[in-house]
Short mmCIF file of C-alpha atoms in Angstrom, two decimals:
data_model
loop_
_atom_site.label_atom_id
_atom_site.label_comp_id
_atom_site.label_asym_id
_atom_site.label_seq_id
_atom_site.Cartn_x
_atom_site.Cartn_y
_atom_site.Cartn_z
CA UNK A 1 -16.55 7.60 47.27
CA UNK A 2 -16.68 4.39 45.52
CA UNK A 3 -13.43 3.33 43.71
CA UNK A 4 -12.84 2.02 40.54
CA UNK A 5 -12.57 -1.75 41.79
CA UNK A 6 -15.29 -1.69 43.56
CA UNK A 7 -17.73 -1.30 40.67
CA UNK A 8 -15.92 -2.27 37.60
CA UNK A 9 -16.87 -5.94 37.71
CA UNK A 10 -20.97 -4.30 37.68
CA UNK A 11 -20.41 -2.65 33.98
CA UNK A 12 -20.15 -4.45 30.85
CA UNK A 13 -17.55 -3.31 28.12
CA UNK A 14 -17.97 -0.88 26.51
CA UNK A 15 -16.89 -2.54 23.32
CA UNK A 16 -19.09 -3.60 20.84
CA UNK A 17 -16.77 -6.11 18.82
CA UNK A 18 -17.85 -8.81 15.73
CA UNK A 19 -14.88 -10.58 14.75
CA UNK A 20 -15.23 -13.45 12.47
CA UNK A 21 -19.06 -14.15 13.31
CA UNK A 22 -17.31 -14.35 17.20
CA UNK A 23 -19.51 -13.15 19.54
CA UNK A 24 -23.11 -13.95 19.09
CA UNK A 25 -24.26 -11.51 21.38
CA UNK A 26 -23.45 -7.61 21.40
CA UNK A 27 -23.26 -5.03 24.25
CA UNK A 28 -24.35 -1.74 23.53
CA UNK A 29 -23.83 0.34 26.44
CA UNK A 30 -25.32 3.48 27.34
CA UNK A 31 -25.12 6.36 29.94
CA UNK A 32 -28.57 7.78 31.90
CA UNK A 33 -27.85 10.92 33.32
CA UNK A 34 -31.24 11.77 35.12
CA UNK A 35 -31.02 15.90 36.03
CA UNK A 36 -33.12 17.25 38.97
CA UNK A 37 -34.11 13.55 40.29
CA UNK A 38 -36.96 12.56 41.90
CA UNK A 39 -38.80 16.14 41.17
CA UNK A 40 -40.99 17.69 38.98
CA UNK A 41 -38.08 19.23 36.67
CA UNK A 42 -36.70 16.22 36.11
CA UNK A 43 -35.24 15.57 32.71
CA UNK A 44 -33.56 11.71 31.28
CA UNK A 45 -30.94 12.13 28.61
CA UNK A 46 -29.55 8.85 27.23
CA UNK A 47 -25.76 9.10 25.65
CA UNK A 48 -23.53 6.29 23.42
CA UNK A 49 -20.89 8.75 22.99
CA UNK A 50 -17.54 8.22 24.32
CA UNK A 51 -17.78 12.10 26.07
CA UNK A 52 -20.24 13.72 27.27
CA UNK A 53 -19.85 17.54 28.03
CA UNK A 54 -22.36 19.27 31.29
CA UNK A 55 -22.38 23.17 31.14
CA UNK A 56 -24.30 26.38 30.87
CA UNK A 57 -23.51 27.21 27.41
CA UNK A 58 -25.44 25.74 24.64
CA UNK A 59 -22.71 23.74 22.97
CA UNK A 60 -23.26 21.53 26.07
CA UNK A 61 -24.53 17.85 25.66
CA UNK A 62 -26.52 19.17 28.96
CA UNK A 63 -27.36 22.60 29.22
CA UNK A 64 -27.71 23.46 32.94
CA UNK A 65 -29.94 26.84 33.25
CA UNK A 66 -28.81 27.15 36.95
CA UNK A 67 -26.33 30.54 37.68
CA UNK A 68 -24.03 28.16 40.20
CA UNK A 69 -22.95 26.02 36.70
CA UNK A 70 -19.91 27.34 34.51
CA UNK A 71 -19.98 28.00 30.96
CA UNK A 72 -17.88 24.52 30.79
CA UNK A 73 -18.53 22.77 33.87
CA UNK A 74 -17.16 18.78 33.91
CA UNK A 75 -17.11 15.61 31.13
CA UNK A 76 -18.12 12.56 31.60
CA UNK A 77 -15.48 10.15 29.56
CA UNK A 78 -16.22 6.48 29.04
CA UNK A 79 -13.50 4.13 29.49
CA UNK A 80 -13.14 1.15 28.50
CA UNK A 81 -14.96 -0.39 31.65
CA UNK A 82 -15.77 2.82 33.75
CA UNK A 83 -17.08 6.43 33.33
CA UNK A 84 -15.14 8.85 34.46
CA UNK A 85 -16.12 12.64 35.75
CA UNK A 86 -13.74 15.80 35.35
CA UNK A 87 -14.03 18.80 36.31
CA UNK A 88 -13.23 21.61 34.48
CA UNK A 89 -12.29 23.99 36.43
CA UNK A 90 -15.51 25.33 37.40
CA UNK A 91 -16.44 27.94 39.88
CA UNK A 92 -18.40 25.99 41.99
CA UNK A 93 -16.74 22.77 41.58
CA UNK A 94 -18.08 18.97 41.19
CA UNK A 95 -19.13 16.92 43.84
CA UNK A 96 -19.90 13.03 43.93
CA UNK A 97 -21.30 12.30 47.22
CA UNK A 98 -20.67 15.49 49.10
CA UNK A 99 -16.97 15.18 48.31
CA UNK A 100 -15.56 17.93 45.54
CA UNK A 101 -13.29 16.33 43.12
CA UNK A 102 -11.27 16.73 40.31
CA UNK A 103 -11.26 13.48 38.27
CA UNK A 104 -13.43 10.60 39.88
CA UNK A 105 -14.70 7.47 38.69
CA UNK A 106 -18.88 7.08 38.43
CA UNK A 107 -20.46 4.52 40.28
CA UNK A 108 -23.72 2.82 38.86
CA UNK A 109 -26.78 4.96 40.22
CA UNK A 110 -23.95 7.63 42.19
CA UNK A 111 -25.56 11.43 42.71
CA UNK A 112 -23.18 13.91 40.75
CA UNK A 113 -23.62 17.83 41.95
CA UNK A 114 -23.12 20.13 39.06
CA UNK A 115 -22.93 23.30 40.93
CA UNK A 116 -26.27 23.19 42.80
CA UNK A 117 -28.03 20.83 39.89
CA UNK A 118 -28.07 16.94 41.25
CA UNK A 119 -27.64 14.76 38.39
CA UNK A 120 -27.97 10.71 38.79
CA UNK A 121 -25.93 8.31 36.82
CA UNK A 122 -27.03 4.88 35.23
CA UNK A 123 -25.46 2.96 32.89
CA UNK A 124 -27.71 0.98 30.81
CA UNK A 125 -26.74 -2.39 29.10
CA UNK A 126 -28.56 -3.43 26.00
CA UNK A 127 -27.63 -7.11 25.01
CA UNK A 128 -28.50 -7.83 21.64
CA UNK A 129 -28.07 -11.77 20.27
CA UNK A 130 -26.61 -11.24 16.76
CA UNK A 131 -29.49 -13.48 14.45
CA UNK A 132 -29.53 -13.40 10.56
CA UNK A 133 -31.42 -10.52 8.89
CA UNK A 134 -33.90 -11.64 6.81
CA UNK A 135 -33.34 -9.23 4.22
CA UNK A 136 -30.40 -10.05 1.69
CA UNK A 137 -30.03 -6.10 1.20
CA UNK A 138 -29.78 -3.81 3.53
CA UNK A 139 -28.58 0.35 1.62
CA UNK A 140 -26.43 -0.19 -0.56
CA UNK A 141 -25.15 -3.63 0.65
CA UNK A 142 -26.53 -6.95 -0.74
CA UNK A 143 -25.63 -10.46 0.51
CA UNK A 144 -27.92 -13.66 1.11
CA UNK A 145 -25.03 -15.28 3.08
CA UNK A 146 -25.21 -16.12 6.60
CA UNK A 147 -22.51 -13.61 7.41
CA UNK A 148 -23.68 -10.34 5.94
CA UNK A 149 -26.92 -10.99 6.71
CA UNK A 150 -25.76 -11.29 10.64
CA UNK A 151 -23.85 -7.67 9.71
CA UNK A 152 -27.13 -6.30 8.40
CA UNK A 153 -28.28 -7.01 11.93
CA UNK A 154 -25.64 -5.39 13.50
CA UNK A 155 -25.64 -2.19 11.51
CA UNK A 156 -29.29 -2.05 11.80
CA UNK A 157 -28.50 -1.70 15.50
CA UNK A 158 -25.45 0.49 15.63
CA UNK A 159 -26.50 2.99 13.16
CA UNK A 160 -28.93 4.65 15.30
CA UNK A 161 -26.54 5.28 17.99
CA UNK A 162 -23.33 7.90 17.61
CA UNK A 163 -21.42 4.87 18.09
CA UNK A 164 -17.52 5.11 16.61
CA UNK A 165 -17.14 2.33 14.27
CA UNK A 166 -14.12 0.58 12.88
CA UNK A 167 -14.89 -1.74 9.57
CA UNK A 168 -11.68 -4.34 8.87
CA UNK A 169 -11.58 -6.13 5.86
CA UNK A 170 -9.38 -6.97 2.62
CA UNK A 171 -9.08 -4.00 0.11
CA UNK A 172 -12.10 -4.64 -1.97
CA UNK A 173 -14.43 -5.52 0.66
CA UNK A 174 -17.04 -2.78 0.74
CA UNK A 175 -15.70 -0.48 3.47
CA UNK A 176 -17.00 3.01 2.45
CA UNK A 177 -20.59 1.31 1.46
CA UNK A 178 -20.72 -0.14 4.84
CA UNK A 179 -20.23 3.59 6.12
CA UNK A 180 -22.23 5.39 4.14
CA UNK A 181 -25.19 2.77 4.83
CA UNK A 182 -24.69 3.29 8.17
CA UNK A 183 -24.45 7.13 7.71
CA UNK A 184 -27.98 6.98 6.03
CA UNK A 185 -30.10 4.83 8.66
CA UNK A 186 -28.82 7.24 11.23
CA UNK A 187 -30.28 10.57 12.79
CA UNK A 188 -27.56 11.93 10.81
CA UNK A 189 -28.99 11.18 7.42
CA UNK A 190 -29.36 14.60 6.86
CA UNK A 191 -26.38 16.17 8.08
CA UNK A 192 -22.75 15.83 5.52
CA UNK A 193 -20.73 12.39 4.79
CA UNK A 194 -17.13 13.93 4.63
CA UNK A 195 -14.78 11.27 3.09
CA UNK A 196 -11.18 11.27 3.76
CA UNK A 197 -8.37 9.13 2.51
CA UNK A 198 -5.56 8.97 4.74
CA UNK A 199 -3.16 7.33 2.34
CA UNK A 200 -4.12 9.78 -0.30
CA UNK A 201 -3.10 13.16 1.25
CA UNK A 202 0.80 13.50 1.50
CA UNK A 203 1.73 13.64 5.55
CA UNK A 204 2.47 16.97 5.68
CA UNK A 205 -1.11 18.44 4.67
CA UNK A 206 -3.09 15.86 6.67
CA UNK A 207 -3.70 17.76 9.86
CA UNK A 208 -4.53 21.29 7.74
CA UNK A 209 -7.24 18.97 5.78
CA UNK A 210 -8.51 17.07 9.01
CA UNK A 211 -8.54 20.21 11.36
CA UNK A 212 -8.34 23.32 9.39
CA UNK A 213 -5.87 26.40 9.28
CA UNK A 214 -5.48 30.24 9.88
CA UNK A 215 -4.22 32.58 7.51
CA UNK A 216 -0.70 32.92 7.47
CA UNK A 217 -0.09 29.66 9.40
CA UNK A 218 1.91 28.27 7.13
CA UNK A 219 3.85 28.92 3.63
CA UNK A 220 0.51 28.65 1.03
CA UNK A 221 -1.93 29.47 4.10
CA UNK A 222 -3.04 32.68 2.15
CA UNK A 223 -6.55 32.28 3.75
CA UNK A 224 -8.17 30.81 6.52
CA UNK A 225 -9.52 27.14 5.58
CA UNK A 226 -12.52 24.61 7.80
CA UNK A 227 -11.16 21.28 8.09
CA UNK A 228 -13.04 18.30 7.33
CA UNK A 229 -13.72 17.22 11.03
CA UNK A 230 -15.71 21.13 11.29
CA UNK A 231 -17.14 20.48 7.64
CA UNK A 232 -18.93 17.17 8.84
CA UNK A 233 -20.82 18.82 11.46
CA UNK A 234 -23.63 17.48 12.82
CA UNK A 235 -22.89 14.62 10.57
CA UNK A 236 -20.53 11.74 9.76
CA UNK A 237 -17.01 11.46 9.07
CA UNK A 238 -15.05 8.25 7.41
CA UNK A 239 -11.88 8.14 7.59
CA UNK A 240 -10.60 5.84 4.76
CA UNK A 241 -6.94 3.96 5.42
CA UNK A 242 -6.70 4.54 9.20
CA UNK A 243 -3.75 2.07 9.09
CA UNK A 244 -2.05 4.69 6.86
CA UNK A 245 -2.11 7.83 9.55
CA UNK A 246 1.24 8.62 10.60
CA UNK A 247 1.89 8.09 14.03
CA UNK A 248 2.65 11.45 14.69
CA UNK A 249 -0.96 12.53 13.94
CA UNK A 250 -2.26 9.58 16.03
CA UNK A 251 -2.45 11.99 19.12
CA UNK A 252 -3.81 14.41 17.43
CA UNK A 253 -6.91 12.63 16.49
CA UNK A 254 -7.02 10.85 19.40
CA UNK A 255 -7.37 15.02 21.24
CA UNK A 256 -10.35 15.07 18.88
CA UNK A 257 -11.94 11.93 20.09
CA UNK A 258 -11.55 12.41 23.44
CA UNK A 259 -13.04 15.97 23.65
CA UNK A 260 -14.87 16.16 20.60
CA UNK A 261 -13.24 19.57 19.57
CA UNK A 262 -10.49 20.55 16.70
CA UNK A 263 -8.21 23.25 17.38
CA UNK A 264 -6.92 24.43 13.65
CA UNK A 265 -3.31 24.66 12.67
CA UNK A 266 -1.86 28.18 13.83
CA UNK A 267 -4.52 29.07 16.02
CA UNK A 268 -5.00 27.87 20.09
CA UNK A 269 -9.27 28.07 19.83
CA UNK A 270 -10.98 25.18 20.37
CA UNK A 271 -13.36 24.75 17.93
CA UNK A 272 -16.40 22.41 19.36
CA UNK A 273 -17.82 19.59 17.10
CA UNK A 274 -20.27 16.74 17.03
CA UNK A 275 -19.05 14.08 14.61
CA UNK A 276 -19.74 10.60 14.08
CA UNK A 277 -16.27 8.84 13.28
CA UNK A 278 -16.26 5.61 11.16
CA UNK A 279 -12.81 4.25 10.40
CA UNK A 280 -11.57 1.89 7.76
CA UNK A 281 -8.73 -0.27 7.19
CA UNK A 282 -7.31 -3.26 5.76
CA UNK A 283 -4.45 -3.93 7.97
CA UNK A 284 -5.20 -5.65 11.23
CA UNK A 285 -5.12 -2.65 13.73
CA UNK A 286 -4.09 -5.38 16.62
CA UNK A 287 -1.16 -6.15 14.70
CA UNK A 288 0.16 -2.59 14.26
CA UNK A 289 -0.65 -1.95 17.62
CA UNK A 290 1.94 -4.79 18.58
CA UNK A 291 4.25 -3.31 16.15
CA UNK A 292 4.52 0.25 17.41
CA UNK A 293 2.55 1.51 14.46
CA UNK A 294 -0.59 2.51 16.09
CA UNK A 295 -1.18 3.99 19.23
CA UNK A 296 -2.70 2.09 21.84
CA UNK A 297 -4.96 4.44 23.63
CA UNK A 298 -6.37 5.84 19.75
CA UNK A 299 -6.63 1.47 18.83
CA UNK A 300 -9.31 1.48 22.10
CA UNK A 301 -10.75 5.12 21.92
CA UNK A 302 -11.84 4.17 18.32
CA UNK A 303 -12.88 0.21 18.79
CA UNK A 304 -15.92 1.15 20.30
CA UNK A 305 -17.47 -1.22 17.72
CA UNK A 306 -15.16 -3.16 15.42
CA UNK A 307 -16.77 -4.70 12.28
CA UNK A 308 -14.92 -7.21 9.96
CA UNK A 309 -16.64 -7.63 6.37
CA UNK A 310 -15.87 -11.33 4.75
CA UNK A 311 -13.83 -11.54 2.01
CA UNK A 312 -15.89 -12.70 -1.38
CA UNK A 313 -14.30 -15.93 -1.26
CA UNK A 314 -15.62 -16.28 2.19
CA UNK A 315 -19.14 -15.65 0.87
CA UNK A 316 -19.53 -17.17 -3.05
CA UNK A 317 -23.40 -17.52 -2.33
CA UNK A 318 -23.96 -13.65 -2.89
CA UNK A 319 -21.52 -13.40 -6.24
CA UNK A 320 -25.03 -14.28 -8.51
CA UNK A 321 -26.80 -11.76 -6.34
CA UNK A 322 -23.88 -9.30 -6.38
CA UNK A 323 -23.90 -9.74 -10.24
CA UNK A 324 -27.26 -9.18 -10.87
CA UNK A 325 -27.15 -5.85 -8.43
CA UNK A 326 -24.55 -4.62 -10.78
CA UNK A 327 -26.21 -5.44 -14.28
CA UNK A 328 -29.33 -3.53 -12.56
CA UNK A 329 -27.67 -0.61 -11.35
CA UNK A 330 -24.47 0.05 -13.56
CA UNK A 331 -24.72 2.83 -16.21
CA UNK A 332 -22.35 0.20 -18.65
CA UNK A 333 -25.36 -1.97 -18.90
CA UNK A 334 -27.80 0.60 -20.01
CA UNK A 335 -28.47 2.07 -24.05
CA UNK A 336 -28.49 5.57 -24.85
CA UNK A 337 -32.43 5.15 -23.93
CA UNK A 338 -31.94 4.38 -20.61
CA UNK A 339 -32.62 0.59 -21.61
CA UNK A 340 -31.25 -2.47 -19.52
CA UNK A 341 -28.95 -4.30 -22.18
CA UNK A 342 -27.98 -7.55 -20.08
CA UNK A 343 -30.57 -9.67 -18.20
CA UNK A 344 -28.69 -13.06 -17.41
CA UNK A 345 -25.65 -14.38 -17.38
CA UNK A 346 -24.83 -18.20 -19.05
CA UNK A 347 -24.51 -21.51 -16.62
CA UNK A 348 -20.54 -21.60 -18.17
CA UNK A 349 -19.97 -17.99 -17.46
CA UNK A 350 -21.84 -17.78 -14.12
CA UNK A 351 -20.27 -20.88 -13.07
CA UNK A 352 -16.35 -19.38 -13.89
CA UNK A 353 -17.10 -16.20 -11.80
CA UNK A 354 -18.15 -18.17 -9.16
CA UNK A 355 -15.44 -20.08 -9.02
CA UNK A 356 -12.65 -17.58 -9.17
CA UNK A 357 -11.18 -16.62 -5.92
CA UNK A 358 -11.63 -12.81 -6.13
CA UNK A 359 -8.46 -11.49 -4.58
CA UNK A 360 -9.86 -8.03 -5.37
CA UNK A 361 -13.16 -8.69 -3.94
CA UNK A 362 -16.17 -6.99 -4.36
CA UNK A 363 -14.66 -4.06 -6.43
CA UNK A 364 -12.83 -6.77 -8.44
CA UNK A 365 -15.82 -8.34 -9.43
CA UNK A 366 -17.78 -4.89 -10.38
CA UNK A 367 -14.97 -4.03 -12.34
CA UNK A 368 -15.27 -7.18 -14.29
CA UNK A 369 -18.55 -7.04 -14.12
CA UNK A 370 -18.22 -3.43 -15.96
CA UNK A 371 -15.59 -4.91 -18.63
CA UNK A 372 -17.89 -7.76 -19.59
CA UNK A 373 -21.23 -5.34 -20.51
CA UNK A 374 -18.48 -3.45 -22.80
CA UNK A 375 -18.11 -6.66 -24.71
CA UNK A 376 -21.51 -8.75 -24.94
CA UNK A 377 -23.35 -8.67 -28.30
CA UNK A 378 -26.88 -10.01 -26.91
CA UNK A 379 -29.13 -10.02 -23.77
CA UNK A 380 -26.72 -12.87 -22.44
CA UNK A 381 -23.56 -12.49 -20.74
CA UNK A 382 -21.12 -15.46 -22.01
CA UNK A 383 -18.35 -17.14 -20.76
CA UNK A 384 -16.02 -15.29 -23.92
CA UNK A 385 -17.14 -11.83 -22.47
CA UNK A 386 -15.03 -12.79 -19.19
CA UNK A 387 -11.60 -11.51 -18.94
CA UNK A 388 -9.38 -14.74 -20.09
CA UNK A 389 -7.46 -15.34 -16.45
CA UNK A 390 -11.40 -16.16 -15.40
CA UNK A 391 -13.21 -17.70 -17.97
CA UNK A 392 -9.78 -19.72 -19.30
CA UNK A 393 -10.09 -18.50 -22.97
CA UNK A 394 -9.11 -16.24 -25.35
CA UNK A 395 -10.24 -12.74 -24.42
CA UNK A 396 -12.35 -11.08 -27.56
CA UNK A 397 -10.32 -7.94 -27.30
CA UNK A 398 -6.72 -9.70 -27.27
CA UNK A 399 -5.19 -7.97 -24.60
CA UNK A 400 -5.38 -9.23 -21.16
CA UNK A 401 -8.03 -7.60 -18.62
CA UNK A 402 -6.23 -5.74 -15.60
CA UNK A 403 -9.47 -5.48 -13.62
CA UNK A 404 -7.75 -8.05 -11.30
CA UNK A 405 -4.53 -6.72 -10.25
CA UNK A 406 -4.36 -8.87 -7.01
CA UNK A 407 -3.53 -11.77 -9.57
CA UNK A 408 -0.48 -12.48 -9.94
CA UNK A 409 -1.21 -14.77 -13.17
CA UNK A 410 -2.48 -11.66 -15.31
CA UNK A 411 -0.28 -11.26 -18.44
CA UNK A 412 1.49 -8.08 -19.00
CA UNK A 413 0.60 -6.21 -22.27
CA UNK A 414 2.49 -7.86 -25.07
CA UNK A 415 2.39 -4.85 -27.12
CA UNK A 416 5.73 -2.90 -26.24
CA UNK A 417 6.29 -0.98 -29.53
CA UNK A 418 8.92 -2.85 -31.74
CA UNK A 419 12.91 -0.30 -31.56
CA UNK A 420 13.01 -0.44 -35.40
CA UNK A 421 9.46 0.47 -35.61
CA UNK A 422 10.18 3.28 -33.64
CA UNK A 423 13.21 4.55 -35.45
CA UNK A 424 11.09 5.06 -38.44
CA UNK A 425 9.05 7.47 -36.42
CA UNK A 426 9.93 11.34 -35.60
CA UNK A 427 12.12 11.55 -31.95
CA UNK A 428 9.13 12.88 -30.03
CA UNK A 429 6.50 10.69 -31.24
CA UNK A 430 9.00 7.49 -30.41
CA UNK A 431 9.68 8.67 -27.31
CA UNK A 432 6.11 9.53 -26.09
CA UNK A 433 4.85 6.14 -27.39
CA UNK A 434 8.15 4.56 -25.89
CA UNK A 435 7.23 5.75 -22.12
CA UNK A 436 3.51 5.73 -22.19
CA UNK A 437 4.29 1.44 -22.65
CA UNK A 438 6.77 1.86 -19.40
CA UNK A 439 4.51 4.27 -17.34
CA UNK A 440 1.59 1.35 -18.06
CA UNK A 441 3.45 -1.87 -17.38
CA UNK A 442 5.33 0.06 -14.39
CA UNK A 443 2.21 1.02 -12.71
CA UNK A 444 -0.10 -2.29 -13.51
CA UNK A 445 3.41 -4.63 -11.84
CA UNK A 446 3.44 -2.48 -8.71
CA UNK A 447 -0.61 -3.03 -7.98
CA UNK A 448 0.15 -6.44 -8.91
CA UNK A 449 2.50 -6.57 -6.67
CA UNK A 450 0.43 -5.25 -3.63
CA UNK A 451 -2.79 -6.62 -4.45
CA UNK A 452 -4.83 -3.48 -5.72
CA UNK A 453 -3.42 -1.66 -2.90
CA UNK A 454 -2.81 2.12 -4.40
CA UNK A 455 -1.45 3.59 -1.64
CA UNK A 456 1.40 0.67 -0.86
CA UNK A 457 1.89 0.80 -4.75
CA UNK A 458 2.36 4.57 -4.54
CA UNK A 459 4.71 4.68 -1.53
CA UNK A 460 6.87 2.13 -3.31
CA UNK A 461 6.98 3.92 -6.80
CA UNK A 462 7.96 6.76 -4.43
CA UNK A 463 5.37 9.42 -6.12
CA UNK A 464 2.27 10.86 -5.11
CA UNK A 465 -0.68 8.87 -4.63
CA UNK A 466 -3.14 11.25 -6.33
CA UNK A 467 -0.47 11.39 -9.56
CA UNK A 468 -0.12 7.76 -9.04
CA UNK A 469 -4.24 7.50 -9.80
CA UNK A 470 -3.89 9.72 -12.73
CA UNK A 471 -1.60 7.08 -14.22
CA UNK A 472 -4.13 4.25 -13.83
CA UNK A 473 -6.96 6.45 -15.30
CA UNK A 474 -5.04 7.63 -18.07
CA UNK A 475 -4.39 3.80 -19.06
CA UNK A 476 -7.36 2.91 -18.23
CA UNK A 477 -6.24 0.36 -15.41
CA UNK A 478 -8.73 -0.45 -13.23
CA UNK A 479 -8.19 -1.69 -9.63
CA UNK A 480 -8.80 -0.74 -6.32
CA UNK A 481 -10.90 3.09 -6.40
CA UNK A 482 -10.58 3.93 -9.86
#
């Protein structure tokens, strides 16, 4: 039986990793598993997944109509520079090579027996050099520059395949766009896109949302609930703030990645599943792994393919294209007819936007975007319908614009209510008007403070994220996913 050294050098990795326009070509690895060989039954599957399950029953990736096979035969797990078989248990065991193991590694073009069904393995190595799209919008996505048009590529690749992704970037970037594009060019398209914030949820009701619960399995179980991960059948699942999952619940997850089933809270029945997982965060996942904050084995399980998205800054060529995207698609910039108001922006105002540095990114600039339709008079956007920290004058409305919170020069409001004004008001009123002033410039400092980032801002205000998000609407501050 070959060994694990004596092959290893003959795969590729199975990692398909972009990092900072570093490498130019990708390796998109699949495994052949050819049943009945050589005959006239013979069937070719082709698999991307990181597990691969061989059985009788029809929640199999194979299905095996042969009476030697169990129910739940063996897997086939790919590491990160192997495959792996196991056997389950079966009646009839697994052999590679005449030889009935347990756990063995798979060597390239080995014979597996399933029972009395020969199966042959193959990996298969696509290498793909990473060129420029020549499209400057691919979904939902738009970008002329170099580097998103190189991502276009890349997604137009991986989207087909059931591929787990993980998409790093600055808050801001375009994360869950990225996801849901690549959600929609997939065989998936048709199937859910369950979203799931992992900051937004407090700890203690993350696994019930992820993976369910039974009736009774907890205090406020009073009925028996689908978790998201059973929810997205069939379809995709992104989970938003990966970097903010406890690391208690790391193994958890990483249970469902490995054998792609979800076993709800209170109850030991493993519920089967077939899930695409795409993963965002804005923390370097490296980083936290070095710091104890993320488990190593879930950092590699998910990395199959590892996407970073450039922050604006990085890529001022698409801000007139990103513009014009918004003032065509935005409801602000429409009349009660349905009417475009907006169709160009002045050389003054066009040439302050691009030369801001857009800590907020992409969401930064729609927001502004957004504020400056509420404010032009004609056809034109000008460089006095900018909020003033941009276009370096007044703003029209007086009060500064807090659609940039990662900035630390935005003014405060200036208009904390006056003590003897509010002594000549009734107690209630005073007081009402006196904390609806703290509750605003409270909440706008702390997402100053942490860029846009709610869920840091939260954590440090010590108060639920979801209550924390009320505040911003009910002032109407804008910043990260108001």
């Amino acid at each position: 039986m070959a060994s694990y050294e004596q092959y290893s050098d003959e795969l590729q990795s199975t990692k398909i990793a972009y990092i900072n326009g570093d490498p130019k070509t990708l390796h998109i690895r699949r495994a052949q598993l050819i049943v009945y060989p050589g005959t006239t039954k013979q069937r070719e599957y082709a698999f991307d997944q990181n597990v691969i399950k061989i059985g009788s029953l029809d929640d199999n990736d194979i299905v095996l109509d042969d009476e030697t096979v169990s129910r739940h035969h063996c897997r086939i797990l790919q590491e990160e520079n192997s495959y792996v078989v196991i056997d389950l248990t079966s009646t009839n065991g697994t052999h590679i090579n005449a030889v009935r193991i347990k756990e063995a590694y798979l060597a390239p073009g080995g014979i597996l027996h399933v029972g009395n069904t020969q199966i042959r393995f193959n990996p298969i190595d696509e290498q793909v050099e990473v060129t420029p799209s020549k499209s400057e919008r691919l979904g939902s996505i738009v970008g002329k520059s170099i580097k998103m048009r190189e991502i276009f590529h890349i997604l137009e690749k991986i989207a087909p395949t059931s591929a787990t992704v993980v998409i790093e970037g600055e808050t801001g970037t375009g994360k869950e766009v990225v996801a849901q594009t690549v959600h929609t060019m997939s065989p998936r398209k048709d199937k859910p896109f369950i979203v799931f914030d992992c900051g937004a949820v407090p700890e203690s009701l993350i696994e019930s949302e992820l993976f369910g619960h039974e009736k009774g399995s907890f205090t406020g179980a009073i009925m028996t609930r689908k978790g998201l991960f059973e929810m997205a059948q069939g379809g995709t699942i992104f989970l938003d703030e990966l970097g903010e999952l406890s690391i208690d619940l790391q193994p958890k997850l990483l249970r469902v990645l490995e054998q792609r089933e979800v076993r709800r809270v209170g109850s030991n029945k493993a519920i089967p599943i077939n899930v695409r997982v795409i993963a965002a965060t804005n923390r370097s996942l490296e980083d936290e792994v070095r710091a104890g904050r993320f488990r190593e084995d879930l950092f590699y399980r998910l990395s199959v393919m590892r996407l970073f998205l450039p922050s604006l800054r990085e890529r001022r060529e698409d801000i007139s294209l990103l513009i014009e995207h918004f003032l065509d698609k935005m409801d602000c910039n429409r009349d009660f007819d349905g009417h475009r108001r907006i169709w160009r922006v002045s050389a003054e105002a066009m040439g302050a936007l691009s030369g801001y540095d857009w800590p907020g990114n992409v969401r930064e600039l729609a927001n502004v975007i957004e504020r400056a339709c509420s404010f032009a008079e004609t056809e034109t956007l000008s460089l006095a319908d900018l909020p003033d920290y941009i276009s370096g004058v007044a703003s029209p409305d007086g009060f500064p614009s807090f659609g940039s919170l990662g900035r630390e020069s935005v003014e405060q409001w200036n208009d904390v209510p006056n003590k003897s004004d509010l002594k000549e008001q009734p107690f209630k009123e005073a007081k009402e008007q006196w904390i609806s002033t703290f509750e605003r410039d409270y909440i706008s400092e702390l997402l100053q403070r942490h860029s846009g980032n709610i869920s840091q801002a939260a954590r440090e205000a010590d108060i639920d994220r979801k209550y924390f998000r009320k505040l911003m609407s009910k002032y109407g501050i804008a910043a990260d996913e108001i």
